[in-house]
Amino acid sequence: MIGFTHFASSRLHGKKSKRIVFLCLMLFFSIQFLDALAVQRFPKPEFESGYVQPETMQPAARAEMLQIADVIVLVIMLSVISWLVVKKRSRLGVFAASVVSLAYFGFYRQGCICSIGAIQNVTLALFNSSYPAPLAVIGFFILPLIFTLFFGRTFCAGVCPFGAIQDLVAFKPQKLGTRLNAVLGLIPYIYLGLAILYAATGSDFIICRYDPFVGIFRFNASFAMFIFAGTLLVSGIFIARPYCRFLCPYGVLLNWISRFSWKHITITPSTCIQCRLCEDSCPYDAIDLPVTGTNPESRGTTIRKLILISLLVPFFTVLGGWTLSTVHETLASVNGKVRLAKTLVEPASSVNQTETIEVTAFKSSGKPVAQVYAEASRVLKQFYTGSWILGCFLGLVFGITLAYRMVTKYQKDYLPNKGTCLSCTRCVDYCPVRMGDDNLPAI
Amino acid sequence: MKARGAIRTFPAAIAIIRTIANCLKQTSSASAKQVRINPLQKMEEPENNHKINRRKFLGAGVRASVLLGLGGVAALVLKQSVAGNLVWQLDPAKCVQCGRCATSCVLTPSAVKCVHVYAMCGYCDLCGGYFKPETKTLTTAAENQLCPTSALKRKFIEDPFFEYTVDEPLCIGCGKCVKGCGAFGNGSLQLQVRHNRCVNCNQCSIARNCPADAYSRVPASKPYLLRQVGDEKNLTAKTPRR
Ligand code: SF4
Ligand code: SF4
Ligand code: SF4
Ligand code: SF4
C-alpha cells in the first residue's frame, strides 16, 4: 500500500487534472480490491508527441521444417553407415561418417533431441495421454531400432554423436576381462529402468539431466557436468567408449534388438581360418573367442547348473522387487509434487523453519492443500508399483547374467558378439582373408 | 559346537554354495580355455544344412515379432503425437519471480529474459520495475536501479511519461524488475523463454526447478505466453505482494 500512495503522489505532479481524478478513482478501487484483483493500475497514456509504441518482439522458435530435416538426415546417415558397415566393410568410411554425424547431430544440433533421451518422451507419451510426443522425437526413437534389427548397431558405429565423440578419443583401449565387463554391463539396465520409472511418473528426465556430452556440444555446461564429461573422455582413452558400454540406456535396447539382426557385420568376409589376428582388435571387448567342445562337462554338472539357474533367477527377481519397493519413497522424492507435499507436512513439527520458496509459491497459487496431498499420494502409489516392477526386472537381469556366465557357449570361429558389438568395423582390417577366398584350406 | 550344529541344519545351503563355487570355477576354466585353443585342433564339423535352415527361420520369426512390437509402440504414441515441435515456455501468471530462471538454465546467461509488453505499460515516471522501492531521487544512477545489470533502459518520451526497454543481451532473467512491476505497476514486464536463445532442451532444466510449476511445453507455432491487457483477472492473488 505504501508503494501505491507513493506512486499516486508522484503522478500528482503531472499536467492533466483528468488524470489525477482518474488516478484517485483508481486508488480507491485498488484499496477496495487490492487482494482480489491486480488491475491495470495505470491506464495506457495518450501520447501527444507522436510517440509510436514499439512492438513487443517475439522471436520465433526453430522452424518446423528443420525438425523434419533432422529426421531426414538421420535416415540418410543410418542408411549410409549401414551400407558402409555391412557392404563396404570400410573403417575409413565409418570414421568419416561418424565425424559428419558428430558435426551435425552434436555440434550443429547441440545434442538435442537424441535417440537416448527420446526413450523418455516415448515412455511419457505411453503413460500420460495428455502429452503429445512430436513426430520427430518418435522418429529418433524408433528409426535406429529398426535399422539395428536389420544391420546391427550401425547407429552406434557412427550416427550417435555420443558414440562418435568417444570413439575419437579411444587411443589406447585396454581389455577389461569378461567378468568386469559383465558386472559393469549391468549399470545401463539400472539407468534404463530408473529413466523409465521417472519418465512414466512424469517426475523428471534423468537421461537428459545427467547427459555428459550435451554440455560439450553447447560449449556451455555446469561445473559438475563438465567434470563428468571430462572424466568420461579421459578414461575413454583407455576404456573405449565408457558411456556406451557401461551407462547408455538406449544401448540396452539396441543390444537386445541387435542379437536378432538380419545382416550383422562379420569379422571375416568369408571363412574364419582361426589365425587369431583379430583377437585383440576390438577396443570394446566385443569379440567372442572360439570355444570348442574338446572337454565337454559331465551330464551331472549340466543338470546341477540348470537346477541352480531355475532356482536363482526367480529368487533374484523377487528379491530385487522387494528390495526396491522398500525404498520407493526415497525414489519418489525426485518428484516435485511429492517433495512439495513433504515440505507442507513438515512445518507442523518444526515451527521455526523459514518458509521455502516452494511453499510461498504454493500459497500464492491458491491451490487447496488437500489437492497436493492427493496428487502426491497418487504419485507415491505409482512409485510403489513401479519400483516392484523395476526391482523384479533388475533382479531378473542379474539372475540371467549370472546364469549366462554359468553355461558354456560353444562356437568355432571368432565372432563379433551381436549384442555388444558396436559395428565400428575396426576388426575387419585385421582379417587376412579376402572376399572370395572361400576355398582356402584350414590351417 | 554351536557352529557345527548350524552347519548341519543347513546342508542344503552348503550344497548350493558348493555348486555355485564349482560352476564359477568351471566357467573360469572354460574362459581360460577359450584363449588358449590350438588352431590345429579346430573341429571340422560338417555343415548341417537342416540346422542352419531352422535357425534362419527362427531368426526371421523373432525379427518379425520385434518389428511388430516396435510398430505397436510407435502406433500407440503416434496416436497422440503432434506433427510440429513443442517448446518450453513459462506462464507469467503463475511465476513468482523466485530468481531461479536466471540460475537454472543450462545456458549462461539464461535463455529467459524480461520481455516488455508495451501495450500494458503505464509509462510511469516512478517505475516499480526500474527503481528500488526506497529510491528518493529518480535518477538513472545504478544504485537506484532494481536491475543488477542495468539492462532496463529508461527514456523520456513526454511529460510525464517514460519508456522502458529491455536490453536483452544484458538481461540475465532474474525477474527483479518483473517483481517490482507486478507489485506496484501494471505487470507489463514479464519473464519469457526467448526462443532465439533457448536450445529447447528435451527437459528444460528450469522447469524442473521452478517452484511455481509455471513451465509447460507449448506448440512451437505459438511459443509465447505473454499476458496482455485484459488478462489481469487470471492474475488473481497470484502475484505476491511485498
Ligand atoms: S551405446 Fe548409446 S551412446 Fe553409445 S553410440 Fe550407441 S546409442 Fe550412442
Ligand atoms: S566391429 Fe569389430 S571391433 Fe568394432 S565393436 Fe564390433 S567386434 Fe568390436
Ligand atoms: S523459476 Fe518459475 S517462479 Fe522462478 S522466476 Fe522462473 S518462472 Fe518464475
Ligand atoms: S529449455 Fe534449456 S535453454 Fe531453454 S530455458 Fe530451459 S534450460 Fe534454458
XYZ file of C-alpha atoms and ligand atoms in Angstrom:
717
model
C 0.000 0.000 0.000
C 2.835 2.379 0.821
C 4.172 1.917 -2.647
C 0.834 2.813 -4.021
C 0.421 6.218 -2.396
C 3.978 6.880 -3.362
C 3.071 6.317 -6.962
C -0.065 8.348 -6.812
C 1.645 11.349 -5.262
C 4.314 11.287 -7.891
C 1.633 11.248 -10.526
C 0.014 14.337 -8.986
C 2.792 16.442 -10.416
C 1.529 15.506 -13.864
C -0.196 18.088 -16.009
C -3.567 16.686 -16.700
C -6.104 17.092 -13.968
C -8.235 14.484 -15.670
C -5.507 12.006 -14.954
C -5.452 12.992 -11.301
C -9.129 12.354 -10.885
C -8.781 9.073 -12.653
C -5.857 8.086 -10.523
C -7.767 8.879 -7.356
C -10.568 6.704 -8.576
C -8.062 4.008 -9.390
C -6.551 4.312 -5.983
C -9.939 4.000 -4.336
C -10.709 0.995 -6.482
C -7.374 -0.580 -5.660
C -7.763 -0.157 -1.928
C -11.029 -1.998 -2.052
C -9.963 -4.847 -4.263
C -6.264 -4.941 -3.801
C -6.115 -8.535 -2.722
C -8.803 -9.791 -5.021
C -7.713 -8.214 -8.270
C -4.493 -6.919 -9.614
C -5.829 -4.464 -12.087
C -4.275 -2.382 -14.790
C -3.264 0.164 -12.181
C -2.163 2.850 -14.578
C -4.048 3.297 -17.811
C -2.329 3.465 -21.123
C -1.217 7.067 -21.693
C -2.438 9.185 -24.551
C 0.719 10.479 -26.162
C 0.762 13.942 -27.741
C 4.291 13.994 -29.128
C 3.530 11.464 -31.845
C 5.372 8.725 -29.999
C 4.768 5.334 -31.556
C 4.684 2.425 -29.185
C 7.202 -0.246 -30.128
C 6.094 -3.794 -30.903
C 6.890 -6.448 -28.336
C 9.390 -8.640 -30.117
C 8.583 -12.352 -30.131
C 11.372 -14.189 -31.918
C 10.115 -17.432 -33.457
C 11.160 -20.882 -32.348
C 13.223 -23.118 -34.636
C 11.357 -23.706 -37.896
C 9.440 -26.961 -38.072
C 10.886 -27.709 -41.493
C 14.292 -28.005 -39.852
C 12.856 -30.564 -37.469
C 11.795 -32.680 -40.445
C 15.214 -32.105 -41.987
C 16.790 -33.625 -38.848
C 14.820 -36.839 -39.301
C 15.755 -36.975 -42.988
C 19.425 -36.522 -42.122
C 19.064 -39.305 -39.559
C 17.643 -41.714 -42.122
C 20.321 -40.809 -44.668
C 23.129 -41.246 -42.120
C 21.715 -44.561 -40.925
C 21.452 -45.854 -44.488
C 24.916 -44.682 -45.468
C 26.573 -46.102 -42.396
C 24.732 -49.421 -42.612
C 25.935 -49.721 -46.190
C 29.479 -48.796 -45.160
C 29.489 -51.373 -42.368
C 27.691 -54.326 -43.895
C 28.507 -53.992 -47.600
C 31.667 -51.894 -47.924
C 33.225 -53.011 -44.632
C 35.190 -49.795 -44.605
C 36.601 -48.484 -41.351
C 37.655 -45.262 -43.023
C 34.154 -44.723 -44.357
C 32.610 -45.352 -40.941
C 35.089 -42.953 -39.386
C 34.271 -40.235 -41.907
C 30.541 -40.751 -41.416
C 30.925 -40.529 -37.652
C 32.726 -37.196 -37.972
C 29.861 -35.897 -40.110
C 27.297 -37.094 -37.549
C 29.269 -35.570 -34.720
C 29.323 -32.259 -36.550
C 25.629 -32.320 -37.429
C 23.867 -34.003 -34.500
C 26.487 -32.970 -31.963
C 27.812 -29.516 -32.616
C 25.188 -28.142 -35.001
C 22.084 -29.631 -33.377
C 23.713 -29.410 -29.967
C 22.762 -32.931 -28.987
C 19.015 -32.345 -28.577
C 16.873 -34.292 -29.424
C 18.815 -37.533 -29.271
C 17.621 -41.104 -29.517
C 18.782 -41.877 -25.987
C 16.666 -39.135 -24.461
C 13.734 -39.951 -26.727
C 13.177 -43.112 -24.655
C 11.711 -40.823 -22.021
C 9.418 -38.923 -24.379
C 8.019 -42.175 -25.708
C 7.571 -43.519 -22.172
C 5.858 -40.334 -21.038
C 3.556 -40.449 -24.048
C 2.700 -44.092 -23.299
C 1.820 -43.360 -19.682
C 0.397 -39.875 -19.965
C -2.278 -39.424 -22.594
C -2.103 -35.632 -22.351
C 1.489 -35.490 -23.564
C 1.713 -35.385 -27.348
C 5.144 -36.574 -28.432
C 6.356 -34.685 -31.512
C 6.675 -36.871 -34.611
C 10.374 -36.135 -34.965
C 11.049 -37.399 -31.442
C 9.238 -40.652 -32.172
C 11.304 -40.939 -35.341
C 14.541 -40.502 -33.419
C 13.473 -43.248 -31.037
C 12.206 -45.834 -33.491
C 14.373 -45.462 -36.629
C 17.723 -46.546 -35.123
C 15.992 -49.536 -33.525
C 14.578 -50.627 -36.879
C 17.941 -50.236 -38.611
C 19.530 -52.225 -35.788
C 17.051 -55.027 -36.309
C 18.342 -55.347 -39.862
C 22.010 -54.382 -39.763
C 23.189 -54.497 -36.140
C 24.202 -51.479 -34.088
C 25.264 -49.359 -37.048
C 23.649 -46.401 -35.286
C 26.321 -46.701 -32.587
C 29.064 -47.092 -35.184
C 28.799 -43.509 -36.259
C 25.392 -41.851 -36.166
C 25.055 -41.303 -32.433
C 27.049 -38.155 -31.584
C 27.847 -39.533 -28.111
C 29.414 -42.634 -29.569
C 31.252 -40.623 -32.204
C 32.872 -38.228 -29.739
C 34.032 -41.099 -27.515
C 35.269 -43.089 -30.474
C 37.565 -40.220 -31.416
C 39.437 -40.416 -28.108
C 39.758 -44.214 -27.833
C 43.526 -44.197 -28.364
C 44.805 -46.884 -26.003
C 41.972 -49.310 -25.310
C 42.668 -51.899 -22.618
C 40.982 -55.259 -22.153
C 38.739 -55.349 -19.114
C 38.093 -59.058 -18.875
C 34.768 -60.794 -19.225
C 33.850 -60.637 -15.550
C 34.333 -56.879 -15.155
C 32.537 -56.306 -18.444
C 29.591 -58.349 -17.224
C 29.364 -56.528 -13.887
C 29.712 -53.029 -15.313
C 27.346 -54.009 -18.093
C 24.543 -54.194 -15.510
C 24.619 -50.420 -14.912
C 22.812 -49.491 -18.160
C 19.899 -51.698 -17.103
C 19.596 -49.801 -13.837
C 19.863 -46.489 -15.653
C 17.271 -47.506 -18.241
C 14.893 -48.780 -15.570
C 15.151 -45.630 -13.470
C 14.789 -43.405 -16.536
C 11.588 -45.197 -17.495
C 10.266 -45.077 -13.927
C 10.872 -41.340 -13.646
C 9.538 -40.579 -17.114
C 6.431 -42.729 -16.650
C 5.563 -40.975 -13.383
C 6.181 -37.596 -15.019
C 8.856 -36.797 -12.430
C 11.955 -35.995 -14.438
C 14.008 -36.886 -17.490
C 17.142 -38.178 -15.786
C 18.902 -39.145 -19.020
C 18.792 -35.502 -20.047
C 19.667 -34.298 -16.585
C 22.844 -36.363 -16.418
C 23.749 -36.133 -20.071
C 27.529 -35.664 -20.023
C 28.223 -34.644 -23.600
C 25.476 -32.183 -24.375
C 27.385 -29.522 -22.454
C 30.410 -30.092 -24.674
C 28.278 -29.752 -27.788
C 26.961 -26.433 -26.489
C 30.273 -25.238 -25.078
C 28.225 -24.406 -22.013
C 27.859 -26.695 -19.021
C 27.683 -26.626 -15.274
C 30.943 -27.356 -13.499
C 29.794 -30.770 -12.266
C 28.690 -31.860 -15.728
C 31.932 -30.599 -17.200
C 33.902 -32.733 -14.727
C 31.710 -35.741 -15.535
C 32.221 -35.309 -19.273
C 35.954 -34.754 -18.788
C 36.264 -37.919 -16.681
C 34.420 -39.956 -19.294
C 36.545 -38.647 -22.147
C 39.853 -39.057 -20.320
C 39.021 -42.552 -19.079
C 37.734 -43.173 -22.597
C 41.314 -43.100 -23.819
C 41.907 -46.403 -22.003
C 38.412 -47.807 -21.574
C 36.960 -47.320 -25.022
C 33.502 -45.714 -25.041
C 32.738 -45.926 -21.325
C 29.337 -44.225 -21.691
C 28.245 -46.580 -24.477
C 29.247 -49.748 -22.701
C 28.533 -49.036 -19.074
C 25.899 -46.302 -18.971
C 23.913 -45.831 -22.156
C 20.272 -46.885 -21.567
C 19.455 -46.861 -25.282
C 22.353 -49.283 -25.726
C 20.350 -51.847 -23.747
C 17.542 -51.754 -26.295
C 19.996 -51.780 -29.194
C 21.850 -54.710 -27.607
C 18.683 -56.816 -27.355
C 17.477 -55.981 -30.823
C 20.871 -56.401 -32.454
C 21.009 -60.018 -31.291
C 18.274 -60.765 -33.825
C 19.731 -58.610 -36.558
C 19.407 -59.846 -40.090
C 22.793 -58.923 -41.569
C 25.296 -58.207 -38.835
C 28.900 -57.280 -39.509
C 31.271 -60.270 -39.606
C 34.981 -60.077 -38.912
C 35.935 -62.209 -41.860
C 34.413 -61.657 -45.299
C 34.185 -65.385 -45.912
C 35.537 -68.184 -43.698
C 37.381 -67.783 -40.440
C 40.775 -69.520 -40.624
C 41.445 -69.256 -36.865
C 44.547 -67.157 -37.413
C 43.866 -65.227 -34.192
C 44.912 -61.950 -35.776
C 41.668 -60.200 -34.821
C 41.699 -61.491 -31.258
C 42.843 -58.186 -29.706
C 41.479 -55.862 -32.357
C 38.200 -54.916 -30.706
C 38.528 -51.946 -28.360
C 35.191 -52.841 -26.762
C 35.895 -56.481 -25.866
C 33.068 -57.422 -28.184
C 34.708 -60.353 -29.974
C 33.677 -63.785 -28.734
C 36.553 -66.215 -28.902
C 36.067 -69.769 -30.139
C 35.087 -72.317 -27.519
C 35.435 -75.823 -28.843
C 33.817 -78.850 -27.311
C 37.053 -80.693 -26.586
C 36.283 -81.130 -22.937
C 32.521 -81.240 -22.521
C 31.234 -81.054 -18.977
C 29.557 -84.079 -17.458
C 25.815 -84.548 -17.625
C 25.546 -84.263 -13.870
C 27.137 -80.820 -13.838
C 24.785 -79.597 -16.557
C 21.748 -80.774 -14.625
C 23.016 -79.228 -11.415
C 23.609 -75.955 -13.211
C 20.135 -75.978 -14.728
C 18.515 -76.607 -11.356
C 20.577 -73.844 -9.795
C 19.648 -71.408 -12.544
C 15.962 -72.212 -12.285
C 16.179 -71.521 -8.543
C 18.406 -68.453 -8.665
C 16.594 -66.489 -11.366
C 13.178 -66.371 -9.638
C 14.917 -65.787 -6.312
C 16.774 -62.715 -7.571
C 13.649 -61.468 -9.337
C 11.569 -61.465 -6.175
C 14.447 -60.210 -4.050
C 15.011 -57.302 -6.436
C 11.357 -56.336 -6.492
C 11.024 -56.479 -2.737
C 14.240 -54.520 -2.122
C 13.322 -51.668 -4.423
C 9.752 -51.484 -3.174
C 11.063 -50.816 0.329
C 12.826 -47.691 -0.888
C 10.075 -46.446 -3.193
C 9.541 -43.344 -1.060
C 13.174 -42.342 -1.447
C 12.907 -42.888 -5.179
C 9.735 -40.812 -5.264
C 11.346 -37.793 -3.611
C 12.654 -36.783 -7.042
C 9.055 -35.965 -7.940
C 8.187 -32.294 -7.363
C 4.667 -32.990 -6.097
C 5.903 -35.474 -3.519
C 8.585 -33.035 -2.378
C 6.058 -30.208 -2.046
C 3.691 -32.394 -0.060
C 6.558 -33.372 2.231
C 7.550 -29.763 2.922
C 3.914 -28.866 3.516
C 3.626 -31.588 6.135
C 6.880 -30.792 7.895
C 6.286 -27.219 9.259
C 3.804 -28.654 11.740
C 6.680 -30.341 13.529
C 9.408 -27.746 13.079
C 7.844 -24.351 13.594
C 10.924 -22.193 13.400
C 11.827 -23.193 9.896
C 11.858 -20.432 7.333
C 9.341 -20.997 4.608
C 10.843 -22.387 1.428
C 10.187 -20.618 -1.851
C 8.165 -23.650 -2.945
C 5.769 -23.179 -0.052
C 5.469 -19.449 -0.707
C 4.749 -20.115 -4.359
C 2.224 -22.761 -3.440
C 0.402 -20.451 -1.028
C 0.151 -17.685 -3.589
C -1.235 -20.112 -6.164
C -4.365 -20.553 -4.093
C -4.442 -24.320 -4.652
C -6.004 -26.337 -1.826
C -3.532 -28.329 0.276
C -5.717 -31.409 0.055
C -5.232 -31.468 -3.703
C -1.443 -31.551 -3.318
C -1.680 -34.402 -0.840
C -3.995 -36.334 -3.126
C -1.677 -35.848 -6.081
C 1.384 -36.793 -4.045
C -0.181 -39.959 -2.698
C -1.219 -40.943 -6.206
C 2.378 -40.480 -7.364
C 3.618 -42.464 -4.361
C 1.351 -45.352 -5.295
C 2.699 -45.269 -8.844
C 6.195 -45.405 -7.435
C 5.317 -48.380 -5.253
C 4.077 -50.384 -8.239
C 6.837 -49.045 -10.417
C 9.610 -49.943 -8.010
C 8.274 -53.503 -7.681
C 8.320 -53.891 -11.449
C 11.710 -52.230 -11.790
C 13.172 -54.316 -8.957
C 11.879 -57.559 -10.437
C 13.256 -56.567 -13.810
C 16.691 -55.762 -12.405
C 16.718 -58.960 -10.364
C 15.802 -60.911 -13.464
C 18.573 -59.244 -15.452
C 21.041 -60.036 -12.688
C 19.899 -63.640 -12.498
C 20.079 -64.108 -16.243
C 23.517 -62.531 -16.420
C 24.715 -64.945 -13.748
C 23.082 -67.878 -15.495
C 24.557 -66.813 -18.794
C 28.019 -66.942 -17.265
C 27.410 -70.430 -15.916
C 26.658 -72.067 -19.211
C 29.417 -72.652 -21.728
C 28.567 -71.471 -25.213
C 30.335 -73.417 -27.889
C 31.335 -71.657 -31.063
C 34.036 -72.452 -33.506
C 35.008 -69.089 -35.001
C 35.971 -65.612 -33.879
C 32.674 -63.762 -33.990
C 31.585 -60.281 -33.007
C 29.123 -60.510 -30.149
C 25.933 -59.377 -31.841
C 24.734 -57.668 -28.684
C 27.790 -55.697 -27.621
C 29.482 -55.141 -30.980
C 29.168 -51.501 -31.965
C 29.815 -52.225 -35.649
C 32.812 -49.915 -35.617
C 34.440 -52.091 -38.337
C 37.919 -51.989 -36.741
C 38.336 -55.763 -36.564
C 37.617 -56.159 -40.264
C 41.024 -54.803 -41.271
C 42.795 -57.408 -39.136
C 41.385 -60.371 -41.001
C 43.802 -61.629 -43.681
C 41.086 -63.486 -45.549
C 39.824 -61.632 -48.594
C 36.429 -61.725 -50.177
C 36.050 -64.810 -52.346
C 38.805 -66.756 -50.563
C 36.224 -69.437 -49.903
C 38.365 -72.433 -50.775
C 41.245 -71.532 -48.549
C 42.472 -74.623 -46.754
C 42.054 -74.576 -42.982
C 45.397 -74.178 -41.266
C 29.788 -76.983 18.862
C 27.210 -74.377 18.038
C 28.746 -73.520 14.696
C 28.886 -77.146 13.722
C 25.221 -77.538 14.598
C 24.307 -74.571 12.465
C 26.161 -76.041 9.547
C 24.343 -79.359 9.996
C 20.977 -77.560 9.912
C 21.675 -76.031 6.535
C 23.095 -78.816 4.431
C 21.035 -77.563 1.528
C 22.618 -74.131 1.751
C 26.060 -75.651 1.815
C 25.247 -77.751 -1.215
C 24.047 -74.727 -3.125
C 27.099 -72.660 -2.238
C 29.379 -75.505 -3.228
C 27.595 -75.873 -6.573
C 27.871 -72.147 -7.272
C 31.560 -72.285 -6.461
C 32.014 -75.313 -8.713
C 30.142 -73.732 -11.553
C 32.061 -70.479 -11.320
C 35.318 -72.419 -11.251
C 34.259 -74.289 -14.346
C 33.294 -71.168 -16.240
C 36.586 -69.537 -15.461
C 38.453 -72.590 -16.650
C 36.243 -72.600 -19.729
C 37.039 -68.982 -20.442
C 40.729 -69.632 -19.888
C 40.451 -72.423 -22.380
C 38.901 -70.101 -24.940
C 42.064 -68.086 -25.150
C 44.439 -70.990 -25.347
C 42.868 -73.032 -28.070
C 45.156 -74.560 -30.560
C 44.240 -73.704 -34.135
C 45.274 -77.169 -35.250
C 42.606 -78.634 -33.018
C 39.873 -76.840 -34.906
C 36.956 -79.150 -35.250
C 35.777 -79.655 -38.783
C 32.103 -80.287 -38.233
C 30.224 -80.937 -41.427
C 27.780 -78.077 -42.002
C 24.344 -79.171 -41.055
C 22.040 -77.547 -43.576
C 18.951 -78.610 -41.760
C 20.066 -76.903 -38.564
C 21.036 -73.726 -40.372
C 17.718 -73.506 -42.161
C 15.872 -73.910 -38.916
C 17.957 -71.183 -37.302
C 17.279 -68.841 -40.223
C 13.572 -69.487 -39.970
C 13.586 -68.854 -36.223
C 15.576 -65.640 -36.720
C 13.085 -64.365 -39.252
C 10.229 -65.123 -36.883
C 11.838 -63.277 -33.986
C 12.692 -60.358 -36.249
C 9.112 -60.136 -37.422
C 7.811 -60.108 -33.859
C 10.320 -57.446 -32.757
C 9.246 -55.363 -35.737
C 5.609 -55.861 -34.768
C 6.383 -54.838 -31.207
C 8.191 -51.696 -32.291
C 5.336 -50.926 -34.650
C 2.871 -51.351 -31.792
C 4.746 -48.933 -29.547
C 5.044 -46.470 -32.419
C 1.333 -46.760 -33.203
C 0.415 -46.134 -29.555
C 2.466 -42.958 -29.296
C 1.706 -41.805 -32.834
C -1.979 -41.780 -31.939
C -1.398 -38.823 -29.661
C 1.532 -37.224 -31.430
C 1.774 -33.785 -32.947
C 3.359 -33.030 -36.275
C 5.003 -29.840 -35.094
C 7.524 -29.358 -32.367
C 6.934 -28.442 -28.742
C 8.946 -25.799 -26.935
C 9.197 -24.718 -23.318
C 7.502 -21.613 -22.036
C 6.667 -20.183 -18.644
C 3.307 -18.785 -17.709
C 3.823 -15.294 -16.252
C 0.523 -15.628 -14.399
C 1.997 -18.449 -12.320
C 5.559 -17.126 -11.969
C 6.544 -15.826 -8.526
C 9.863 -14.323 -9.678
C 11.945 -16.600 -7.483
C 15.111 -15.883 -9.438
C 15.768 -19.457 -10.492
C 15.143 -18.677 -14.146
C 18.443 -16.815 -14.046
C 20.388 -19.637 -12.403
C 18.832 -22.925 -13.533
C 19.048 -22.620 -17.305
C 21.672 -24.790 -18.980
C 22.846 -21.640 -20.739
C 24.753 -18.811 -19.110
C 23.285 -16.236 -19.306
C 19.846 -17.758 -19.192
C 17.584 -18.068 -22.235
C 14.874 -16.480 -20.101
C 14.668 -12.719 -20.457
C 12.447 -9.955 -19.292
C 10.008 -9.009 -22.046
C 8.184 -5.701 -22.126
C 4.573 -5.741 -23.243
C 4.427 -2.049 -24.133
C 0.679 -2.164 -24.639
C 0.221 -2.811 -20.912
C 2.703 -0.229 -19.690
C 1.661 2.943 -17.911
C 4.914 4.703 -18.891
C 5.244 5.750 -15.244
C 7.848 8.222 -14.075
C 8.281 6.276 -10.865
C 8.535 2.819 -12.351
C 8.204 -0.009 -9.825
C 10.255 -2.208 -12.089
C 13.026 0.294 -12.646
C 13.595 1.913 -9.248
C 14.323 0.314 -5.939
C 11.398 0.979 -3.590
C 13.446 3.178 -1.234
C 14.695 5.434 -4.033
C 14.356 9.146 -3.231
C 15.672 10.896 -6.310
C 14.532 9.488 -9.610
C 17.871 9.466 -11.382
C 19.221 6.676 -13.537
C 22.123 6.145 -11.141
C 22.944 2.438 -10.911
C 22.331 2.325 -7.153
C 18.728 3.383 -7.753
C 18.041 0.616 -10.209
C 16.483 -2.715 -9.336
C 18.159 -4.404 -12.259
C 21.567 -5.752 -11.223
C 22.954 -5.375 -14.740
C 21.218 -2.115 -15.738
C 19.524 -3.969 -18.554
C 16.310 -1.979 -18.204
C 16.708 1.307 -20.108
C 14.669 4.399 -19.259
C 13.951 7.036 -21.893
C 11.981 10.249 -21.565
C 9.086 10.420 -24.031
C 6.939 13.379 -22.996
C 5.915 14.788 -19.661
C 5.274 12.737 -17.511
C 5.912 9.565 -19.485
C 8.964 7.393 -19.711
C 9.570 4.427 -21.946
C 11.320 1.360 -20.590
C 13.089 -1.090 -22.844
C 14.945 -4.282 -22.050
C 18.487 -4.586 -23.340
C 18.277 -8.340 -23.905
C 21.958 -9.215 -24.116
C 22.402 -7.638 -20.666
C 19.293 -9.161 -19.066
C 20.011 -12.257 -17.007
C 16.373 -13.159 -16.404
C 16.499 -12.671 -12.633
C 12.974 -11.270 -12.573
C 13.666 -8.464 -10.068
C 12.102 -5.822 -12.321
C 9.234 -8.173 -13.114
C 8.514 -8.496 -9.429
C 8.596 -4.717 -8.931
C 6.374 -4.045 -11.910
C 3.899 -6.730 -10.833
C 3.704 -5.420 -7.266
C 3.496 -1.677 -7.948
C 2.730 -1.294 -11.622
C 0.762 -2.867 -14.425
C 2.715 -6.078 -14.738
C 3.854 -5.201 -18.237
C 7.339 -6.568 -17.583
C 7.166 -10.344 -17.820
C 9.639 -13.188 -17.952
C 9.635 -15.358 -21.067
C 11.833 -18.030 -22.588
C 13.304 -16.349 -25.653
C 13.249 -18.833 -28.480
C 16.051 -17.247 -30.416
C 18.278 -18.187 -27.451
C 16.709 -21.300 -25.937
C 18.201 -24.537 -27.258
C 14.943 -26.330 -26.442
C 16.260 -28.987 -24.096
C 14.242 -32.170 -24.097
C 13.629 -31.476 -20.403
C 14.045 -27.810 -19.532
C 16.262 -27.640 -16.502
C 14.450 -24.565 -15.179
C 11.118 -26.351 -15.448
C 12.390 -28.999 -13.070
C 13.397 -26.310 -10.561
C 10.521 -23.861 -10.901
C 8.721 -23.659 -7.550
C 5.539 -22.330 -9.121
C 5.141 -25.055 -11.754
C 4.998 -22.260 -14.328
C 6.700 -24.160 -17.149
C 4.995 -26.252 -19.766
C 5.525 -27.465 -23.302
C 3.699 -25.298 -25.810
C 3.352 -25.645 -29.599
C 6.307 -24.124 -31.419
C 3.891 -22.261 -33.660
C 2.624 -20.267 -30.663
C 5.648 -20.162 -28.405
C 4.872 -17.230 -26.080
C 2.500 -16.960 -23.152
C 2.618 -13.211 -22.605
C -0.134 -11.668 -20.581
C -1.999 -8.975 -22.473
C -4.279 -6.123 -21.453
C -7.491 -7.601 -20.135
C -5.857 -10.812 -18.911
C -5.375 -9.426 -15.438
C -8.178 -11.393 -13.922
C -6.101 -14.514 -14.423
C -3.655 -12.930 -12.082
C -5.987 -13.120 -9.100
C -3.986 -13.340 -5.913
C -1.102 -14.922 -7.782
C 1.315 -12.037 -7.641
C 2.864 -11.958 -4.199
C 2.788 -8.589 -2.553
C 5.816 -7.275 -0.824
S 25.711 -47.129 -26.982
Fe 24.394 -45.359 -26.644
S 25.753 -43.587 -26.500
Fe 26.916 -45.283 -27.428
S 26.720 -44.981 -29.605
Fe 25.117 -46.425 -29.004
S 23.320 -45.137 -28.563
Fe 25.099 -43.774 -28.625
S 33.008 -54.139 -35.395
Fe 34.585 -55.489 -34.554
S 35.970 -54.116 -33.496
Fe 34.081 -52.967 -33.815
S 32.857 -53.299 -31.997
Fe 32.268 -54.893 -33.418
S 33.586 -56.608 -32.915
Fe 34.490 -54.806 -31.988
S 11.662 -20.415 -11.882
Fe 9.454 -20.252 -12.093
S 8.803 -18.912 -10.414
Fe 11.028 -18.700 -10.591
S 11.306 -16.893 -11.877
Fe 11.318 -18.676 -13.256
S 9.159 -18.971 -13.903
Fe 9.181 -17.581 -12.160
S 14.867 -25.365 -22.414
Fe 17.038 -25.327 -21.842
S 17.852 -23.467 -22.803
Fe 15.629 -23.295 -22.823
S 15.125 -22.137 -20.970
Fe 15.010 -24.301 -20.435
S 17.032 -24.843 -19.648
Fe 17.230 -22.877 -20.730
